[in-house]
Amino acid sequence: MKQLLLLSSLFSLLTLHCFAQKGNLSTLSIEQIMQGDDFVGHLPSDVYWSEDGNTIYFQWNPEKAYSDSLYAYNLKTEKIDKADFETEYNLPSPYAKYNADHTKKVYSKHGNIFLFDIKTNKPLQITDTKERESSPYFIKNETQIAYRKDDNIYTWDISSGVTVQITDFTNKKDRPKQRDSREEWLYNDQLALFDVLRERKTKNDMHDKLMERYDEKAPLPIQKDGKSVFNQKISPDGKFVTFLTTERSKNKRTIVPHYVTESGYTESQNTRSKVGNKPTKYEMSIYNVKKKEVYPVVLDNLEGLDYVPEYTKDYPNKTYENDDRIGYISGPYWNDKGTKAVLDINSNDYKDRWIVLLDAENGTVTNLDHQHDKAWIAGPGIGGWRGGSLGWMPDDKNIWFMSEKTGYSHLYSMNVSSKKAKALTSGEFEIYDPKISKDKKRWYFASNKTHPGDRQFYSMPLKGGEFQQLTEMTGKNDVSLSPDEKQMAILHSYSNKPTELYLQSNPLTSKTKPAQQITHSTTEDFQSYNWKDPEIITFKADDDAKVYARLYQPKSDVKNNAAVIFVHGAGYLQNAHKWWSSYFREYMFHNLLVDNGYTVLDIDYRGSAGYGRDWRTGIYRHMGGKDLSDQVDGVEYLISNYGIDKEKVGIYGGSYGGFITLMGMFSAADTFSAGAAIRSVGDWTAYNHGYTARILNTPATDSLAYRRSSPIYFADGLKGDLLILHGMIDDNVHFQDMVRLSQRLIELGKENWEMTVYPVERHSFVEPSSWTDEYTRIFKLFQKSLLNKE
């Protein structure tokens, strides 16, 4: 086995840097492109409008300062200015709740509550405390504002200015003193003997009764019993408070040592546990404010609670147990009148989603929509960690929600009385971030309707109908509408053009004019290179599935007939698209590779986002199955159509991409001659619960899925040259995972692998020196293993 490489190894940074310059034919250098934003330019983000619609605010850093700052574009003067500290500190928060006619909004900022008058453009500060108040909203026909402080809900009356505490969550219990028989006899005897004791007791009893009358005016103490309380909400009429309680399971956590520290001592970080946690039990309760009663929300009638997963048939001798399948409960979502509410409920095995109508008076629910997936519930607007996209239609009779019923995430409405659902959108494309217009007549949303890798902004009539495309620039268009919805602030990017801020009139309200570019963020060094526009291609997989990919081709005079396959991370992520990639360093590295004669293919393999439910769940119970065979089929496509030498194919990627790289080097060893696995998962039993249990279930219930999906079990198949790179303080994919894999490779007697570790890096690298070292080694690996260049 080759010697384990540390940053302080014999192959120093200087040696690597010299090699990179000596062997590199590109005008780009690895050190240069791995400076990240300092080389590309610091791009605008987090756009929002002033309430008068005259200013667009956004985060930006054209000065290469320590961090991004708030900038303001004035539509009248057409100038951009950096907001000073006082201006930014006093600006209203963009995350606010509005009243019905949008004349006022309430928000939390700096831990205090503010009421903002939009007509006068002035805020009124409601609280000013060291405690943190949050989550404000209007109630009681907009005469009061409710908010949270600690675990409790408070209300502030707009007219009187009176603040009232509505709930009293506590762990304290007033336990009456218990006397045994001997003490009881002595107590009664003392009262019988002494007049003064009887008189004092009478006075104390009268005082206690008076205090009880005062207590009747105070909120009911609600016992937490050591549980956590969250998602507290008061109904619009102020009658009911709903809240969740949970007692989290005490799962053993993984310790991550930090070796390079300011103290000079090894310091330990206590991080997440591993997959297979005992499910967290969530319970929703209701506090009737007037009656001072607390009672549970009963969910026994949810459809399919007794569901036993199909995969359990592979274990006929194992009893499946999941007595309480209730997972997180989102909501309630109240209609504007405050007469009806719905809950959004997920199962703890991630296979069901229930949308139900809540009767707050008695704590019962009525089933409205039941979404089930034998793999796992997800998709745009559906399977979030805290519920999906959901709301009420303007008529207060229908709700809207997202569903993958047709195989793609689409928008639906449903009458809560008749339970009749209507598909508002349909087709082989996805809908993203829908919202209703201020006049309640139309929808606004993004969609990849034109192409899986093109994201445009659309409008549509409220009850469904023809889409009207409002943006025109190919790529990604993240739109923020002005308060009057007549202007669109657009964060737009294209494959080889980083994100910039644009301004365009809404075609619904005025004649369409080309979008006006507001920011110019890229550096002169970045602009000096002719960045390649990767071609979006498709090829057929062995099962005839249509696979999308980005193809980078070299010029014929430098082409070396070698290919590199890049595997994006996250699994459920899209990278074969027409906008500026979140993997922008890798994109620039691919330009460098192409300049050196390599052909690069970047595949949206099975499990990637943007292609509907079947593509999303194509990895269920077998990571390293179709997601890996898609990479192999991509290689075969390059060999057949682009003259690639089958002996000159490398693969690399990070996180999930690192996992696929390992599986490729172990299970498809005849396809890949070299691989660089970055921050990789080597054994899925070591990863976190929320991600892994969705795809592979749990090790205790579905051990077969973990056995066929974890690279560590296939390490004996290694033939080509493998480079493993990992941050030692990675608190996402723990470094321990690669230590275990290295021990396995040692025991198998494998010699053609190396490991480089980064003592101060977590999952996402921060230091440019680490990025440079990492990609210099990857480039050297491909040069040597694929082209036999030292």
mmCIF file of N, CA, C and O in Angstrom, residues 54 93 106 156 194 209 258 298 328 363 398 550 622 649 738 780:
data_model
loop_
_atom_site.group_PDB
_atom_site.id
_atom_site.type_symbol
_atom_site.label_atom_id
_atom_site.label_comp_id
_atom_site.label_asym_id
_atom_site.label_seq_id
_atom_site.Cartn_x
_atom_site.Cartn_y
_atom_site.Cartn_z
ATOM 1 N N ASN A 54 -39.334 51.175 -4.673
ATOM 2 C CA ASN A 54 -38.331 52.038 -5.295
ATOM 3 C C ASN A 54 -36.911 51.502 -5.157
ATOM 4 O O ASN A 54 -35.996 52.010 -5.822
ATOM 5 N N SER A 93 -37.605 43.849 8.189
ATOM 6 C CA SER A 93 -37.247 42.509 7.733
ATOM 7 C C SER A 93 -38.085 42.135 6.516
ATOM 8 O O SER A 93 -39.283 42.446 6.456
ATOM 9 N N VAL A 106 -46.054 42.794 10.087
ATOM 10 C CA VAL A 106 -45.422 42.588 11.382
ATOM 11 C C VAL A 106 -44.267 41.625 11.190
ATOM 12 O O VAL A 106 -44.346 40.687 10.389
ATOM 13 N N TRP A 156 -50.323 41.075 21.736
ATOM 14 C CA TRP A 156 -50.218 42.518 21.956
ATOM 15 C C TRP A 156 -51.393 43.186 21.258
ATOM 16 O O TRP A 156 -51.593 42.985 20.050
ATOM 17 N N PHE A 194 -55.332 23.229 69.752
ATOM 18 C CA PHE A 194 -54.907 24.622 69.825
ATOM 19 C C PHE A 194 -55.793 25.526 68.946
ATOM 20 O O PHE A 194 -55.873 25.353 67.720
ATOM 21 N N LYS A 209 -58.188 30.133 48.673
ATOM 22 C CA LYS A 209 -59.359 30.216 47.797
ATOM 23 C C LYS A 209 -59.346 31.510 46.987
ATOM 24 O O LYS A 209 -59.729 31.546 45.822
ATOM 25 N N HIS A 258 -10.660 17.212 16.790
ATOM 26 C CA HIS A 258 -9.994 18.316 16.096
ATOM 27 C C HIS A 258 -8.540 18.319 16.558
ATOM 28 O O HIS A 258 -8.261 18.513 17.744
ATOM 29 N N VAL A 298 -56.269 13.711 17.930
ATOM 30 C CA VAL A 298 -56.349 12.268 17.722
ATOM 31 C C VAL A 298 -56.170 11.965 16.243
ATOM 32 O O VAL A 298 -56.916 12.464 15.389
ATOM 33 N N TYR A 328 -43.438 14.111 11.726
ATOM 34 C CA TYR A 328 -43.613 15.534 12.004
ATOM 35 C C TYR A 328 -44.997 16.011 11.549
ATOM 36 O O TYR A 328 -45.506 15.586 10.509
ATOM 37 N N GLY A 363 -60.455 18.176 18.731
ATOM 38 C CA GLY A 363 -59.163 17.526 18.489
ATOM 39 C C GLY A 363 -59.217 16.350 17.535
ATOM 40 O O GLY A 363 -58.366 15.457 17.617
ATOM 41 N N ASN A 398 -61.366 26.018 -0.523
ATOM 42 C CA ASN A 398 -60.446 25.083 -1.160
ATOM 43 C C ASN A 398 -59.038 25.309 -0.638
ATOM 44 O O ASN A 398 -58.651 26.442 -0.325
ATOM 45 N N ARG A 550 -24.048 16.892 -19.078
ATOM 46 C CA ARG A 550 -23.246 17.987 -19.643
ATOM 47 C C ARG A 550 -22.019 17.383 -20.299
ATOM 48 O O ARG A 550 -21.308 16.589 -19.679
ATOM 49 N N HIS A 622 -31.042 0.544 -3.311
ATOM 50 C CA HIS A 622 -29.794 0.143 -3.964
ATOM 51 C C HIS A 622 -29.053 1.361 -4.505
ATOM 52 O O HIS A 622 -29.074 1.669 -5.689
ATOM 53 N N VAL A 649 -10.226 6.150 -18.898
ATOM 54 C CA VAL A 649 -11.417 6.764 -18.299
ATOM 55 C C VAL A 649 -11.227 6.881 -16.799
ATOM 56 O O VAL A 649 -10.926 5.905 -16.111
ATOM 57 N N MET A 738 -13.834 6.888 6.285
ATOM 58 C CA MET A 738 -12.704 6.573 5.403
ATOM 59 C C MET A 738 -11.572 5.867 6.148
ATOM 60 O O MET A 738 -10.814 5.095 5.550
ATOM 61 N N LYS A 780 -3.126 15.400 -11.101
ATOM 62 C CA LYS A 780 -1.944 14.546 -11.212
ATOM 63 C C LYS A 780 -2.342 13.080 -11.353
ATOM 64 O O LYS A 780 -1.739 12.331 -12.143
#
